[in-house]
């Protein structure tokens, strides 16, 4: 449920979420969001 919420919010902000896992070592989740130049 938590990852589904993260995906929905990330897509609403025009970003993306990526998941990678390695058996026996867990998973890594990366969220990328656009950021305007300062």
mmCIF file of N, CA and C in Angstrom:
data_model
loop_
_atom_site.group_PDB
_atom_site.id
_atom_site.type_symbol
_atom_site.label_atom_id
_atom_site.label_comp_id
_atom_site.label_asym_id
_atom_site.label_seq_id
_atom_site.Cartn_x
_atom_site.Cartn_y
_atom_site.Cartn_z
ATOM 1 N N UNK A 1 0.831 -1.198 0.000
ATOM 2 C CA UNK A 1 0.000 0.000 0.000
ATOM 3 C C UNK A 1 0.869 1.254 0.000
ATOM 4 N N UNK A 2 1.942 1.265 0.796
ATOM 5 C CA UNK A 2 2.806 2.440 0.877
ATOM 6 C C UNK A 2 3.455 2.792 -0.448
ATOM 7 N N UNK A 3 3.940 1.785 -1.162
ATOM 8 C CA UNK A 3 4.586 2.043 -2.448
ATOM 9 C C UNK A 3 3.581 2.541 -3.476
ATOM 10 N N UNK A 4 2.350 2.070 -3.419
ATOM 11 C CA UNK A 4 1.306 2.542 -4.336
ATOM 12 C C UNK A 4 1.026 4.025 -4.107
ATOM 13 N N UNK A 5 1.026 4.447 -2.850
ATOM 14 C CA UNK A 5 0.810 5.861 -2.533
ATOM 15 C C UNK A 5 1.984 6.694 -3.027
ATOM 16 N N UNK A 6 3.206 6.218 -2.805
ATOM 17 C CA UNK A 6 4.400 6.923 -3.282
ATOM 18 C C UNK A 6 4.355 7.066 -4.795
ATOM 19 N N UNK A 7 3.995 5.997 -5.505
ATOM 20 C CA UNK A 7 3.921 6.044 -6.965
ATOM 21 C C UNK A 7 2.900 7.080 -7.420
ATOM 22 N N UNK A 8 1.733 7.086 -6.799
ATOM 23 C CA UNK A 8 0.680 8.028 -7.177
ATOM 24 C C UNK A 8 1.130 9.476 -6.955
ATOM 25 N N UNK A 9 1.694 9.761 -5.788
ATOM 26 C CA UNK A 9 2.141 11.123 -5.492
ATOM 27 C C UNK A 9 3.288 11.555 -6.394
ATOM 28 N N UNK A 10 4.214 10.641 -6.651
ATOM 29 C CA UNK A 10 5.355 10.950 -7.512
ATOM 30 C C UNK A 10 4.895 11.276 -8.923
ATOM 31 N N UNK A 11 3.988 10.484 -9.466
ATOM 32 C CA UNK A 11 3.475 10.736 -10.810
ATOM 33 C C UNK A 11 2.679 12.039 -10.861
ATOM 34 N N UNK A 12 1.963 12.367 -9.794
ATOM 35 C CA UNK A 12 1.206 13.618 -9.744
ATOM 36 C C UNK A 12 2.140 14.827 -9.803
ATOM 37 N N UNK A 13 3.386 14.650 -9.317
ATOM 38 C CA UNK A 13 4.373 15.728 -9.337
ATOM 39 C C UNK A 13 5.296 15.631 -10.552
ATOM 40 N N UNK A 14 4.878 14.850 -11.554
ATOM 41 C CA UNK A 14 5.621 14.684 -12.816
ATOM 42 C C UNK A 14 6.987 14.035 -12.613
ATOM 43 N N UNK A 15 7.088 13.148 -11.631
ATOM 44 C CA UNK A 15 8.334 12.437 -11.376
ATOM 45 C C UNK A 15 8.170 10.959 -11.646
ATOM 46 N N UNK A 16 9.123 10.168 -11.171
ATOM 47 C CA UNK A 16 9.018 8.718 -11.324
ATOM 48 C C UNK A 16 9.662 8.026 -10.132
ATOM 49 N N UNK A 17 9.314 6.759 -9.974
ATOM 50 C CA UNK A 17 9.854 5.951 -8.889
ATOM 51 C C UNK A 17 10.410 4.671 -9.494
ATOM 52 N N UNK A 18 11.550 4.224 -8.979
ATOM 53 C CA UNK A 18 12.203 3.025 -9.497
ATOM 54 C C UNK A 18 12.552 2.128 -8.315
ATOM 55 N N UNK A 19 12.373 0.833 -8.494
ATOM 56 C CA UNK A 19 12.715 -0.134 -7.449
ATOM 57 C C UNK A 19 13.688 -1.155 -8.010
ATOM 58 N N UNK A 20 14.691 -1.499 -7.220
ATOM 59 C CA UNK A 20 15.659 -2.534 -7.592
ATOM 60 C C UNK A 20 15.891 -3.398 -6.362
ATOM 61 N N UNK A 21 15.951 -4.708 -6.566
ATOM 62 C CA UNK A 21 16.173 -5.595 -5.423
ATOM 63 C C UNK A 21 17.216 -6.647 -5.749
ATOM 64 N N UNK A 22 17.884 -7.092 -4.708
ATOM 65 C CA UNK A 22 18.873 -8.158 -4.806
ATOM 66 C C UNK A 22 18.517 -9.177 -3.732
ATOM 67 N N UNK A 23 18.348 -10.417 -4.144
ATOM 68 C CA UNK A 23 17.979 -11.468 -3.204
ATOM 69 C C UNK A 23 18.996 -11.537 -2.066
ATOM 70 N N UNK A 24 18.506 -11.496 -0.858
ATOM 71 C CA UNK A 24 19.368 -11.573 0.311
ATOM 72 C C UNK A 24 19.954 -10.243 0.762
ATOM 73 N N UNK A 25 19.739 -9.172 -0.029
ATOM 74 C CA UNK A 25 20.303 -7.871 0.313
ATOM 75 C C UNK A 25 19.255 -6.773 0.428
ATOM 76 N N UNK A 26 17.997 -7.058 0.141
ATOM 77 C CA UNK A 26 16.954 -6.045 0.272
ATOM 78 C C UNK A 26 16.672 -5.315 -1.022
ATOM 79 N N UNK A 27 16.020 -4.168 -0.878
ATOM 80 C CA UNK A 27 15.587 -3.395 -2.038
ATOM 81 C C UNK A 27 15.995 -1.936 -1.887
ATOM 82 N N UNK A 28 16.167 -1.279 -3.030
ATOM 83 C CA UNK A 28 16.460 0.149 -3.073
ATOM 84 C C UNK A 28 15.373 0.820 -3.889
ATOM 85 N N UNK A 29 14.795 1.888 -3.344
ATOM 86 C CA UNK A 29 13.760 2.643 -4.035
ATOM 87 C C UNK A 29 14.295 4.036 -4.315
ATOM 88 N N UNK A 30 14.160 4.482 -5.559
ATOM 89 C CA UNK A 30 14.629 5.801 -5.963
ATOM 90 C C UNK A 30 13.451 6.607 -6.474
ATOM 91 N N UNK A 31 13.291 7.814 -5.948
ATOM 92 C CA UNK A 31 12.231 8.727 -6.390
ATOM 93 C C UNK A 31 12.919 9.925 -7.018
ATOM 94 N N UNK A 32 12.508 10.263 -8.235
ATOM 95 C CA UNK A 32 13.058 11.433 -8.925
ATOM 96 C C UNK A 32 11.934 12.420 -9.185
ATOM 97 N N UNK A 33 12.161 13.669 -8.778
ATOM 98 C CA UNK A 33 11.178 14.724 -8.969
ATOM 99 C C UNK A 33 11.837 15.881 -9.706
ATOM 100 N N UNK A 34 11.105 16.511 -10.618
ATOM 101 C CA UNK A 34 11.681 17.648 -11.327
ATOM 102 C C UNK A 34 11.855 18.838 -10.375
ATOM 103 N N UNK A 35 12.862 19.625 -10.654
ATOM 104 C CA UNK A 35 13.149 20.791 -9.826
ATOM 105 C C UNK A 35 13.502 21.953 -10.749
ATOM 106 N N UNK A 36 12.822 23.068 -10.565
ATOM 107 C CA UNK A 36 13.095 24.238 -11.392
ATOM 108 C C UNK A 36 14.448 24.838 -11.004
ATOM 109 N N UNK A 37 15.102 25.453 -11.976
ATOM 110 C CA UNK A 37 16.383 26.110 -11.711
ATOM 111 C C UNK A 37 16.165 27.288 -10.770
ATOM 112 N N UNK A 38 17.118 27.505 -9.896
ATOM 113 C CA UNK A 38 17.004 28.603 -8.921
ATOM 114 C C UNK A 38 17.340 29.923 -9.558
#
